[in-house]
mmCIF file with all atom_site columns, C-alpha atoms in Angstrom:
data_model
loop_
_atom_site.group_PDB
_atom_site.id
_atom_site.type_symbol
_atom_site.label_atom_id
_atom_site.label_alt_id
_atom_site.label_comp_id
_atom_site.label_asym_id
_atom_site.label_entity_id
_atom_site.label_seq_id
_atom_site.pdbx_PDB_ins_code
_atom_site.Cartn_x
_atom_site.Cartn_y
_atom_site.Cartn_z
_atom_site.occupancy
_atom_site.B_iso_or_equiv
_atom_site.pdbx_formal_charge
_atom_site.auth_seq_id
_atom_site.auth_comp_id
_atom_site.auth_asym_id
_atom_site.auth_atom_id
_atom_site.pdbx_PDB_model_num
ATOM 1   C CA . MET A 1 1   ? 14.070  -10.046 7.484   1.00 56.00 ? 23  MET A CA 1
ATOM 2   C CA . GLY A 1 2   ? 11.810  -9.303  10.415  1.00 50.00 ? 24  GLY A CA 1
ATOM 3   C CA . SER A 1 3   ? 10.276  -5.987  11.347  1.00 50.00 ? 25  SER A CA 1
ATOM 4   C CA . ALA A 1 4   ? 12.223  -5.382  14.561  1.00 55.00 ? 26  ALA A CA 1
ATOM 5   C CA . THR A 1 5   ? 14.145  -2.119  14.453  1.00 57.00 ? 27  THR A CA 1
ATOM 6   C CA . SER A 1 6   ? 17.215  -0.854  16.255  1.00 54.00 ? 28  SER A CA 1
ATOM 7   C CA . GLU A 1 7   ? 17.429  2.152   18.557  1.00 52.00 ? 29  GLU A CA 1
ATOM 8   C CA . LEU A 1 8   ? 13.741  3.020   18.578  1.00 51.00 ? 30  LEU A CA 1
ATOM 9   C CA . PRO A 1 9   ? 13.070  6.359   20.298  1.00 51.00 ? 31  PRO A CA 1
ATOM 10  C CA . SER A 1 10  ? 11.730  5.835   23.801  1.00 49.00 ? 32  SER A CA 1
ATOM 11  C CA . SER A 1 11  ? 10.396  9.372   24.074  1.00 52.00 ? 33  SER A CA 1
ATOM 12  C CA . ARG A 1 12  ? 9.899   12.499  22.028  1.00 57.00 ? 34  ARG A CA 1
ATOM 13  C CA . THR A 1 13  ? 13.046  14.362  21.009  1.00 65.00 ? 35  THR A CA 1
ATOM 14  C CA . PRO A 1 14  ? 12.376  18.105  20.753  1.00 63.00 ? 36  PRO A CA 1
ATOM 15  C CA . LEU A 1 15  ? 13.310  19.904  17.555  1.00 59.00 ? 37  LEU A CA 1
ATOM 16  C CA . ARG A 1 16  ? 16.628  21.667  17.945  1.00 62.00 ? 38  ARG A CA 1
ATOM 17  C CA . ASP A 1 17  ? 16.587  25.456  18.288  1.00 62.00 ? 39  ASP A CA 1
ATOM 18  C CA . THR A 1 18  ? 19.286  25.653  15.618  1.00 62.00 ? 40  THR A CA 1
ATOM 19  C CA . ALA A 1 19  ? 17.150  23.923  12.965  1.00 67.00 ? 41  ALA A CA 1
ATOM 20  C CA . GLU A 1 20  ? 16.897  26.136  9.884   1.00 69.00 ? 42  GLU A CA 1
ATOM 21  C CA . THR A 1 21  ? 15.891  23.928  6.964   1.00 82.00 ? 43  THR A CA 1
ATOM 22  C CA . GLY A 1 22  ? 13.178  21.285  6.784   1.00 90.00 ? 44  GLY A CA 1
ATOM 23  C CA . LEU A 1 23  ? 12.891  18.949  3.805   1.00 93.00 ? 45  LEU A CA 1
ATOM 24  C CA . LYS A 1 24  ? 9.886   16.781  2.988   1.00 95.00 ? 46  LYS A CA 1
ATOM 25  C CA . ILE A 1 25  ? 11.011  13.301  1.950   1.00 97.00 ? 47  ILE A CA 1
ATOM 26  C CA . VAL A 1 26  ? 8.720   10.505  0.752   1.00 96.00 ? 48  VAL A CA 1
ATOM 27  C CA . VAL A 1 27  ? 9.558   6.805   1.089   1.00 96.00 ? 49  VAL A CA 1
ATOM 28  C CA . VAL A 1 28  ? 7.839   4.690   -1.579  1.00 94.00 ? 50  VAL A CA 1
ATOM 29  C CA . GLY A 1 29  ? 7.919   1.116   -2.834  1.00 93.00 ? 51  GLY A CA 1
ATOM 30  C CA . GLY A 1 30  ? 5.870   -2.041  -3.076  1.00 89.00 ? 52  GLY A CA 1
ATOM 31  C CA . PHE A 1 31  ? 3.870   -3.717  -0.332  1.00 87.00 ? 53  PHE A CA 1
ATOM 32  C CA . GLY A 1 32  ? 5.933   -5.121  2.531   1.00 88.00 ? 54  GLY A CA 1
ATOM 33  C CA . VAL A 1 33  ? 9.224   -3.720  1.240   1.00 93.00 ? 55  VAL A CA 1
ATOM 34  C CA . GLY A 1 34  ? 10.103  -2.035  4.546   1.00 94.00 ? 56  GLY A CA 1
ATOM 35  C CA . LYS A 1 35  ? 8.851   1.547   4.284   1.00 94.00 ? 57  LYS A CA 1
ATOM 36  C CA . THR A 1 36  ? 7.224   1.609   7.725   1.00 92.00 ? 58  THR A CA 1
ATOM 37  C CA . THR A 1 37  ? 10.263  -0.144  9.192   1.00 94.00 ? 59  THR A CA 1
ATOM 38  C CA . LEU A 1 38  ? 12.639  2.437   7.703   1.00 96.00 ? 60  LEU A CA 1
ATOM 39  C CA . VAL A 1 39  ? 10.638  5.401   9.009   1.00 95.00 ? 61  VAL A CA 1
ATOM 40  C CA . ARG A 1 40  ? 10.407  3.810   12.462  1.00 94.00 ? 62  ARG A CA 1
ATOM 41  C CA . SER A 1 41  ? 14.103  2.962   12.642  1.00 96.00 ? 63  SER A CA 1
ATOM 42  C CA . VAL A 1 42  ? 15.429  6.433   11.789  1.00 96.00 ? 64  VAL A CA 1
ATOM 43  C CA . SER A 1 43  ? 12.794  8.688   13.365  1.00 95.00 ? 65  SER A CA 1
ATOM 44  C CA . GLU A 1 44  ? 13.874  10.653  16.433  1.00 93.00 ? 66  GLU A CA 1
ATOM 45  C CA . ILE A 1 45  ? 10.245  11.024  17.481  1.00 92.00 ? 67  ILE A CA 1
ATOM 46  C CA . ARG A 1 46  ? 7.722   8.287   18.060  1.00 87.00 ? 68  ARG A CA 1
ATOM 47  C CA . PRO A 1 47  ? 6.475   7.780   14.501  1.00 82.00 ? 69  PRO A CA 1
ATOM 48  C CA . LEU A 1 48  ? 2.889   8.304   13.467  1.00 80.00 ? 70  LEU A CA 1
ATOM 49  C CA . ASN A 1 49  ? 1.630   5.341   11.491  1.00 70.00 ? 71  ASN A CA 1
ATOM 50  C CA . THR A 1 50  ? -1.713  4.299   10.049  1.00 60.00 ? 72  THR A CA 1
ATOM 51  C CA . GLU A 1 51  ? -1.248  0.542   9.984   1.00 53.00 ? 73  GLU A CA 1
ATOM 52  C CA . GLU A 1 52  ? -4.369  -1.603  10.122  1.00 51.00 ? 74  GLU A CA 1
ATOM 53  C CA . VAL A 1 53  ? -4.751  -5.358  10.462  1.00 50.00 ? 75  VAL A CA 1
ATOM 54  C CA . MET A 1 54  ? -5.482  -6.992  7.117   1.00 45.00 ? 76  MET A CA 1
ATOM 55  C CA . THR A 1 55  ? -8.706  -8.985  6.988   1.00 45.00 ? 77  THR A CA 1
ATOM 56  C CA . GLN A 1 56  ? -9.988  -11.813 4.829   1.00 50.00 ? 78  GLN A CA 1
ATOM 57  C CA . ALA A 1 57  ? -12.391 -9.335  3.230   1.00 47.00 ? 79  ALA A CA 1
ATOM 58  C CA . GLY A 1 58  ? -9.462  -7.682  1.489   1.00 48.00 ? 80  GLY A CA 1
ATOM 59  C CA . ALA A 1 59  ? -8.070  -10.911 0.102   1.00 48.00 ? 81  ALA A CA 1
ATOM 60  C CA . GLY A 1 60  ? -9.922  -10.491 -3.163  1.00 51.00 ? 82  GLY A CA 1
ATOM 61  C CA . VAL A 1 61  ? -8.652  -6.941  -3.578  1.00 47.00 ? 83  VAL A CA 1
ATOM 62  C CA . ASP A 1 62  ? -5.042  -7.155  -2.483  1.00 49.00 ? 84  ASP A CA 1
ATOM 63  C CA . ARG A 1 63  ? -2.405  -9.507  -3.820  1.00 55.00 ? 85  ARG A CA 1
ATOM 64  C CA . ILE A 1 64  ? -0.361  -10.258 -0.706  1.00 53.00 ? 86  ILE A CA 1
ATOM 65  C CA . PRO A 1 65  ? 2.959   -11.956 -1.471  1.00 53.00 ? 87  PRO A CA 1
ATOM 66  C CA . GLU A 1 66  ? 3.686   -14.772 0.969   1.00 54.00 ? 88  GLU A CA 1
ATOM 67  C CA . SER A 1 67  ? 7.297   -13.612 1.217   1.00 50.00 ? 89  SER A CA 1
ATOM 68  C CA . THR A 1 68  ? 6.302   -10.497 3.181   1.00 49.00 ? 90  THR A CA 1
ATOM 69  C CA . GLY A 1 69  ? 4.889   -12.336 6.200   1.00 52.00 ? 91  GLY A CA 1
ATOM 70  C CA . LYS A 1 70  ? 2.796   -9.245  6.964   1.00 49.00 ? 92  LYS A CA 1
ATOM 71  C CA . ASN A 1 71  ? -0.592  -9.105  8.677   1.00 53.00 ? 93  ASN A CA 1
ATOM 72  C CA . THR A 1 72  ? -0.888  -5.303  8.775   1.00 54.00 ? 94  THR A CA 1
ATOM 73  C CA . THR A 1 73  ? -0.825  -2.641  6.076   1.00 52.00 ? 95  THR A CA 1
ATOM 74  C CA . THR A 1 74  ? -0.403  1.138   5.920   1.00 48.00 ? 96  THR A CA 1
ATOM 75  C CA . VAL A 1 75  ? -3.662  2.748   4.782   1.00 49.00 ? 97  VAL A CA 1
ATOM 76  C CA . ALA A 1 76  ? -2.611  6.417   4.663   1.00 61.00 ? 98  ALA A CA 1
ATOM 77  C CA . PHE A 1 77  ? 1.021   7.192   5.474   1.00 81.00 ? 99  PHE A CA 1
ATOM 78  C CA . ASP A 1 78  ? 3.730   6.891   8.105   1.00 90.00 ? 100 ASP A CA 1
ATOM 79  C CA . PHE A 1 79  ? 5.359   10.037  9.474   1.00 93.00 ? 101 PHE A CA 1
ATOM 80  C CA . GLY A 1 80  ? 8.671   10.532  11.222  1.00 94.00 ? 102 GLY A CA 1
ATOM 81  C CA . ARG A 1 81  ? 11.387  13.130  11.716  1.00 94.00 ? 103 ARG A CA 1
ATOM 82  C CA . ILE A 1 82  ? 15.165  13.013  11.781  1.00 94.00 ? 104 ILE A CA 1
ATOM 83  C CA . SER A 1 83  ? 17.776  15.754  12.231  1.00 92.00 ? 105 SER A CA 1
ATOM 84  C CA . LEU A 1 84  ? 20.793  15.066  10.035  1.00 87.00 ? 106 LEU A CA 1
ATOM 85  C CA . ASN A 1 85  ? 22.715  17.879  11.719  1.00 87.00 ? 107 ASN A CA 1
ATOM 86  C CA . ASP A 1 86  ? 22.060  20.967  13.848  1.00 85.00 ? 108 ASP A CA 1
ATOM 87  C CA . ARG A 1 87  ? 20.422  22.829  10.968  1.00 85.00 ? 109 ARG A CA 1
ATOM 88  C CA . LEU A 1 88  ? 18.901  20.249  8.607   1.00 90.00 ? 110 LEU A CA 1
ATOM 89  C CA . VAL A 1 89  ? 15.718  18.334  9.468   1.00 93.00 ? 111 VAL A CA 1
ATOM 90  C CA . LEU A 1 90  ? 14.011  15.732  7.306   1.00 95.00 ? 112 LEU A CA 1
ATOM 91  C CA . TYR A 1 91  ? 10.270  15.106  7.577   1.00 95.00 ? 113 TYR A CA 1
ATOM 92  C CA . LEU A 1 92  ? 9.617   11.552  6.413   1.00 96.00 ? 114 LEU A CA 1
ATOM 93  C CA . PHE A 1 93  ? 6.392   10.323  4.835   1.00 94.00 ? 115 PHE A CA 1
ATOM 94  C CA . GLY A 1 94  ? 6.085   6.595   4.199   1.00 92.00 ? 116 GLY A CA 1
ATOM 95  C CA . ALA A 1 95  ? 3.600   5.929   1.394   1.00 89.00 ? 117 ALA A CA 1
ATOM 96  C CA . PRO A 1 96  ? 1.191   2.964   1.470   1.00 85.00 ? 118 PRO A CA 1
ATOM 97  C CA . GLY A 1 97  ? 2.400   0.065   -0.655  1.00 67.00 ? 119 GLY A CA 1
ATOM 98  C CA . GLN A 1 98  ? -0.796  -1.687  -1.746  1.00 72.00 ? 120 GLN A CA 1
ATOM 99  C CA . LYS A 1 99  ? -1.956  -0.818  -5.254  1.00 72.00 ? 121 LYS A CA 1
ATOM 100 C CA . ARG A 1 100 ? -5.414  0.317   -4.156  1.00 71.00 ? 122 ARG A CA 1
ATOM 101 C CA . PHE A 1 101 ? -3.748  3.128   -2.148  1.00 72.00 ? 123 PHE A CA 1
ATOM 102 C CA . TRP A 1 102 ? -1.375  4.276   -4.877  1.00 69.00 ? 124 TRP A CA 1
ATOM 103 C CA . PHE A 1 103 ? -3.718  7.169   -5.757  1.00 76.00 ? 125 PHE A CA 1
ATOM 104 C CA . LEU A 1 104 ? -2.490  8.782   -2.525  1.00 79.00 ? 126 LEU A CA 1
ATOM 105 C CA . TRP A 1 105 ? 1.072   8.918   -3.812  1.00 80.00 ? 127 TRP A CA 1
ATOM 106 C CA . ASP A 1 106 ? 0.531   11.902  -6.112  1.00 80.00 ? 128 ASP A CA 1
ATOM 107 C CA . ARG A 1 107 ? -0.815  13.879  -3.151  1.00 82.00 ? 129 ARG A CA 1
ATOM 108 C CA . LEU A 1 108 ? 2.121   12.903  -0.975  1.00 82.00 ? 130 LEU A CA 1
ATOM 109 C CA . PHE A 1 109 ? 4.532   14.006  -3.705  1.00 84.00 ? 131 PHE A CA 1
ATOM 110 C CA . SER A 1 110 ? 3.216   17.586  -3.466  1.00 86.00 ? 132 SER A CA 1
ATOM 111 C CA . GLY A 1 111 ? 5.938   19.730  -1.902  1.00 90.00 ? 133 GLY A CA 1
ATOM 112 C CA . THR A 1 112 ? 8.376   16.822  -1.796  1.00 92.00 ? 134 THR A CA 1
ATOM 113 C CA . LEU A 1 113 ? 12.012  17.681  -2.501  1.00 94.00 ? 135 LEU A CA 1
ATOM 114 C CA . GLY A 1 114 ? 13.213  14.098  -2.799  1.00 97.00 ? 136 GLY A CA 1
ATOM 115 C CA . ALA A 1 115 ? 12.240  10.471  -2.385  1.00 97.00 ? 137 ALA A CA 1
ATOM 116 C CA . VAL A 1 116 ? 13.579  7.069   -1.441  1.00 98.00 ? 138 VAL A CA 1
ATOM 117 C CA . VAL A 1 117 ? 12.438  4.085   -3.503  1.00 98.00 ? 139 VAL A CA 1
ATOM 118 C CA . LEU A 1 118 ? 12.781  0.913   -1.438  1.00 97.00 ? 140 LEU A CA 1
ATOM 119 C CA . VAL A 1 119 ? 13.280  -2.242  -3.482  1.00 96.00 ? 141 VAL A CA 1
ATOM 120 C CA . ASP A 1 120 ? 12.745  -5.903  -2.621  1.00 94.00 ? 142 ASP A CA 1
ATOM 121 C CA . THR A 1 121 ? 14.644  -7.893  -5.257  1.00 92.00 ? 143 THR A CA 1
ATOM 122 C CA . ARG A 1 122 ? 12.247  -10.830 -4.816  1.00 89.00 ? 144 ARG A CA 1
ATOM 123 C CA . ARG A 1 123 ? 9.494   -8.591  -6.228  1.00 89.00 ? 145 ARG A CA 1
ATOM 124 C CA . MET A 1 124 ? 11.395  -6.085  -8.327  1.00 91.00 ? 146 MET A CA 1
ATOM 125 C CA . ASP A 1 125 ? 8.463   -5.397  -10.662 1.00 91.00 ? 147 ASP A CA 1
ATOM 126 C CA . GLU A 1 126 ? 6.631   -3.624  -7.828  1.00 89.00 ? 148 GLU A CA 1
ATOM 127 C CA . SER A 1 127 ? 9.269   -0.871  -7.934  1.00 92.00 ? 149 SER A CA 1
ATOM 128 C CA . TRP A 1 128 ? 8.570   0.273   -11.476 1.00 92.00 ? 150 TRP A CA 1
ATOM 129 C CA . TYR A 1 129 ? 5.386   2.195   -10.677 1.00 89.00 ? 151 TYR A CA 1
ATOM 130 C CA . ALA A 1 130 ? 7.107   4.213   -7.951  1.00 90.00 ? 152 ALA A CA 1
ATOM 131 C CA . ILE A 1 131 ? 9.991   5.107   -10.249 1.00 94.00 ? 153 ILE A CA 1
ATOM 132 C CA . ASP A 1 132 ? 7.590   6.022   -13.056 1.00 92.00 ? 154 ASP A CA 1
ATOM 133 C CA . ARG A 1 133 ? 5.523   8.349   -10.861 1.00 89.00 ? 155 ARG A CA 1
ATOM 134 C CA . LEU A 1 134 ? 8.598   10.086  -9.449  1.00 93.00 ? 156 LEU A CA 1
ATOM 135 C CA . GLU A 1 135 ? 10.004  10.634  -12.930 1.00 94.00 ? 157 GLU A CA 1
ATOM 136 C CA . HIS A 1 136 ? 6.589   11.930  -14.043 1.00 91.00 ? 158 HIS A CA 1
ATOM 137 C CA . HIS A 1 137 ? 6.602   14.494  -11.221 1.00 91.00 ? 159 HIS A CA 1
ATOM 138 C CA . GLY A 1 138 ? 10.261  15.372  -11.757 1.00 94.00 ? 160 GLY A CA 1
ATOM 139 C CA . THR A 1 139 ? 11.040  14.413  -8.155  1.00 95.00 ? 161 THR A CA 1
ATOM 140 C CA . PRO A 1 140 ? 14.696  13.452  -7.532  1.00 97.00 ? 162 PRO A CA 1
ATOM 141 C CA . PHE A 1 141 ? 15.120  10.079  -5.865  1.00 98.00 ? 163 PHE A CA 1
ATOM 142 C CA . VAL A 1 142 ? 17.554  7.413   -4.763  1.00 99.00 ? 164 VAL A CA 1
ATOM 143 C CA . VAL A 1 143 ? 16.953  3.673   -4.840  1.00 99.00 ? 165 VAL A CA 1
ATOM 144 C CA . ALA A 1 144 ? 17.722  1.602   -1.741  1.00 98.00 ? 166 ALA A CA 1
ATOM 145 C CA . VAL A 1 145 ? 17.773  -2.198  -1.923  1.00 97.00 ? 167 VAL A CA 1
ATOM 146 C CA . ASN A 1 146 ? 16.392  -3.586  1.328   1.00 96.00 ? 168 ASN A CA 1
ATOM 147 C CA . ARG A 1 147 ? 18.232  -6.895  1.671   1.00 91.00 ? 169 ARG A CA 1
ATOM 148 C CA . PHE A 1 148 ? 15.990  -9.590  3.153   1.00 86.00 ? 170 PHE A CA 1
ATOM 149 C CA . ASP A 1 149 ? 17.447  -12.588 4.967   1.00 82.00 ? 171 ASP A CA 1
ATOM 150 C CA . ASP A 1 150 ? 15.657  -15.104 2.733   1.00 78.00 ? 172 ASP A CA 1
ATOM 151 C CA . ASP A 1 151 ? 16.722  -13.425 -0.510  1.00 75.00 ? 173 ASP A CA 1
ATOM 152 C CA . THR A 1 152 ? 18.938  -16.208 -1.833  1.00 75.00 ? 174 THR A CA 1
ATOM 153 C CA . ALA A 1 153 ? 19.512  -14.667 -5.278  1.00 75.00 ? 175 ALA A CA 1
ATOM 154 C CA . ARG A 1 154 ? 21.568  -11.749 -3.940  1.00 83.00 ? 176 ARG A CA 1
ATOM 155 C CA . HIS A 1 155 ? 21.642  -9.801  -7.184  1.00 92.00 ? 177 HIS A CA 1
ATOM 156 C CA . SER A 1 156 ? 24.457  -7.285  -7.484  1.00 95.00 ? 178 SER A CA 1
ATOM 157 C CA . LEU A 1 157 ? 23.717  -3.566  -7.611  1.00 96.00 ? 179 LEU A CA 1
ATOM 158 C CA . GLN A 1 158 ? 24.794  -3.549  -11.259 1.00 97.00 ? 180 GLN A CA 1
ATOM 159 C CA . GLU A 1 159 ? 22.242  -6.262  -12.066 1.00 96.00 ? 181 GLU A CA 1
ATOM 160 C CA . ILE A 1 160 ? 19.519  -4.391  -10.177 1.00 96.00 ? 182 ILE A CA 1
ATOM 161 C CA . ARG A 1 161 ? 20.329  -1.121  -11.956 1.00 97.00 ? 183 ARG A CA 1
ATOM 162 C CA . ALA A 1 162 ? 20.003  -2.883  -15.301 1.00 97.00 ? 184 ALA A CA 1
ATOM 163 C CA . ALA A 1 163 ? 16.743  -4.616  -14.317 1.00 95.00 ? 185 ALA A CA 1
ATOM 164 C CA . LEU A 1 164 ? 15.180  -1.317  -13.228 1.00 96.00 ? 186 LEU A CA 1
ATOM 165 C CA . ALA A 1 165 ? 16.655  0.591   -16.199 1.00 95.00 ? 187 ALA A CA 1
ATOM 166 C CA . LEU A 1 166 ? 18.024  3.183   -13.786 1.00 97.00 ? 188 LEU A CA 1
ATOM 167 C CA . PRO A 1 167 ? 20.099  5.997   -15.298 1.00 95.00 ? 189 PRO A CA 1
ATOM 168 C CA . ASP A 1 168 ? 23.682  6.183   -14.047 1.00 96.00 ? 190 ASP A CA 1
ATOM 169 C CA . HIS A 1 169 ? 23.052  9.466   -12.220 1.00 96.00 ? 191 HIS A CA 1
ATOM 170 C CA . VAL A 1 170 ? 20.433  7.904   -9.893  1.00 98.00 ? 192 VAL A CA 1
ATOM 171 C CA . PRO A 1 171 ? 22.141  6.671   -6.687  1.00 98.00 ? 193 PRO A CA 1
ATOM 172 C CA . LEU A 1 172 ? 21.602  2.976   -5.925  1.00 99.00 ? 194 LEU A CA 1
ATOM 173 C CA . ILE A 1 173 ? 22.656  1.553   -2.559  1.00 98.00 ? 195 ILE A CA 1
ATOM 174 C CA . ASP A 1 174 ? 22.137  -1.412  -0.256  1.00 97.00 ? 196 ASP A CA 1
ATOM 175 C CA . CYS A 1 175 ? 20.376  -0.978  3.078   1.00 97.00 ? 197 CYS A CA 1
ATOM 176 C CA . ASP A 1 176 ? 18.846  -2.765  6.041   1.00 96.00 ? 198 ASP A CA 1
ATOM 177 C CA . ALA A 1 177 ? 15.653  -0.882  6.897   1.00 97.00 ? 199 ALA A CA 1
ATOM 178 C CA . ARG A 1 178 ? 15.734  -2.258  10.455  1.00 96.00 ? 200 ARG A CA 1
ATOM 179 C CA . VAL A 1 179 ? 19.027  -0.581  11.319  1.00 96.00 ? 201 VAL A CA 1
ATOM 180 C CA . ARG A 1 180 ? 19.020  3.121   12.139  1.00 97.00 ? 202 ARG A CA 1
ATOM 181 C CA . SER A 1 181 ? 22.543  3.776   10.854  1.00 97.00 ? 203 SER A CA 1
ATOM 182 C CA . SER A 1 182 ? 21.765  2.061   7.551   1.00 98.00 ? 204 SER A CA 1
ATOM 183 C CA . GLY A 1 183 ? 18.547  4.017   7.069   1.00 97.00 ? 205 GLY A CA 1
ATOM 184 C CA . LYS A 1 184 ? 20.350  7.232   7.932   1.00 97.00 ? 206 LYS A CA 1
ATOM 185 C CA . ASP A 1 185 ? 22.988  6.469   5.294   1.00 98.00 ? 207 ASP A CA 1
ATOM 186 C CA . VAL A 1 186 ? 20.186  6.194   2.727   1.00 98.00 ? 208 VAL A CA 1
ATOM 187 C CA . LEU A 1 187 ? 18.853  9.620   3.697   1.00 98.00 ? 209 LEU A CA 1
ATOM 188 C CA . ILE A 1 188 ? 22.321  11.182  3.636   1.00 97.00 ? 210 ILE A CA 1
ATOM 189 C CA . THR A 1 189 ? 22.805  9.740   0.143   1.00 98.00 ? 211 THR A CA 1
ATOM 190 C CA . LEU A 1 190 ? 19.546  11.385  -0.927  1.00 98.00 ? 212 LEU A CA 1
ATOM 191 C CA . VAL A 1 191 ? 20.481  14.776  0.551   1.00 97.00 ? 213 VAL A CA 1
ATOM 192 C CA . ASP A 1 192 ? 23.908  14.622  -1.115  1.00 97.00 ? 214 ASP A CA 1
ATOM 193 C CA . HIS A 1 193 ? 22.151  13.808  -4.400  1.00 98.00 ? 215 HIS A CA 1
ATOM 194 C CA . LEU A 1 194 ? 19.841  16.814  -3.979  1.00 97.00 ? 216 LEU A CA 1
ATOM 195 C CA . HIS A 1 195 ? 22.817  19.102  -3.276  1.00 96.00 ? 217 HIS A CA 1
ATOM 196 C CA . HIS A 1 196 ? 24.603  17.773  -6.364  1.00 96.00 ? 218 HIS A CA 1
ATOM 197 C CA . LEU A 1 197 ? 21.564  18.431  -8.560  1.00 96.00 ? 219 LEU A CA 1
ATOM 198 C CA . ALA A 1 198 ? 21.220  21.938  -7.115  1.00 94.00 ? 220 ALA A CA 1
ATOM 199 C CA . ARG A 1 199 ? 24.864  22.714  -7.919  1.00 94.00 ? 221 ARG A CA 1
ATOM 200 C CA . GLU A 1 200 ? 24.378  21.441  -11.463 1.00 93.00 ? 222 GLU A CA 1
ATOM 201 C CA . ARG A 1 201 ? 21.388  23.752  -11.920 1.00 92.00 ? 223 ARG A CA 1
ATOM 202 C CA . GLU A 1 202 ? 23.413  26.712  -10.659 1.00 91.00 ? 224 GLU A CA 1
ATOM 203 C CA . LEU A 1 203 ? 26.238  25.975  -13.089 1.00 92.00 ? 225 LEU A CA 1
ATOM 204 C CA . THR A 1 204 ? 23.893  25.744  -16.064 1.00 88.00 ? 226 THR A CA 1
ATOM 205 C CA . ALA A 1 205 ? 21.741  28.755  -15.114 1.00 76.00 ? 227 ALA A CA 1
#
């Protein structure tokens, strides 16, 4: 899977006058899993990103899987915005994936209503930390499997759920981070999950 995205915004799209609710959403996952690509593909504004070219000096610090094919890395966060309808706006924060930047995640989680955990099945172990931190903070999340072209194993969603020890109530879906419609489906799944949890809290209150 390359990093090219579909339907990139060519100019800024102003926030709609009818917008009433803004939700902060964080996109987390391992290095090179597609977080920056997802934010870029769905954002209706030109995304802010803090990608820097990786240098040889960082080779001893960072373990860079060859499968990613990356030569840049996010050092702070990516930011984008998408309106799901006339009233609901999502503010997207893509977290850095390299382990030495994971300390920033707890700060990004502040004020977050929900999260997307992107998974690369070739490096599934890099997803566990993200899931652990979200559960620690009590932040609802969905898991999206970013299917890469060279992923020959093609594990089923049931196999992935078992490998990640995901509870049944956590949504797990396939996605292609390069495609706007696919990324939007992930975000809609998250919002639906948040609404469902809110209704459950109301019923048990």
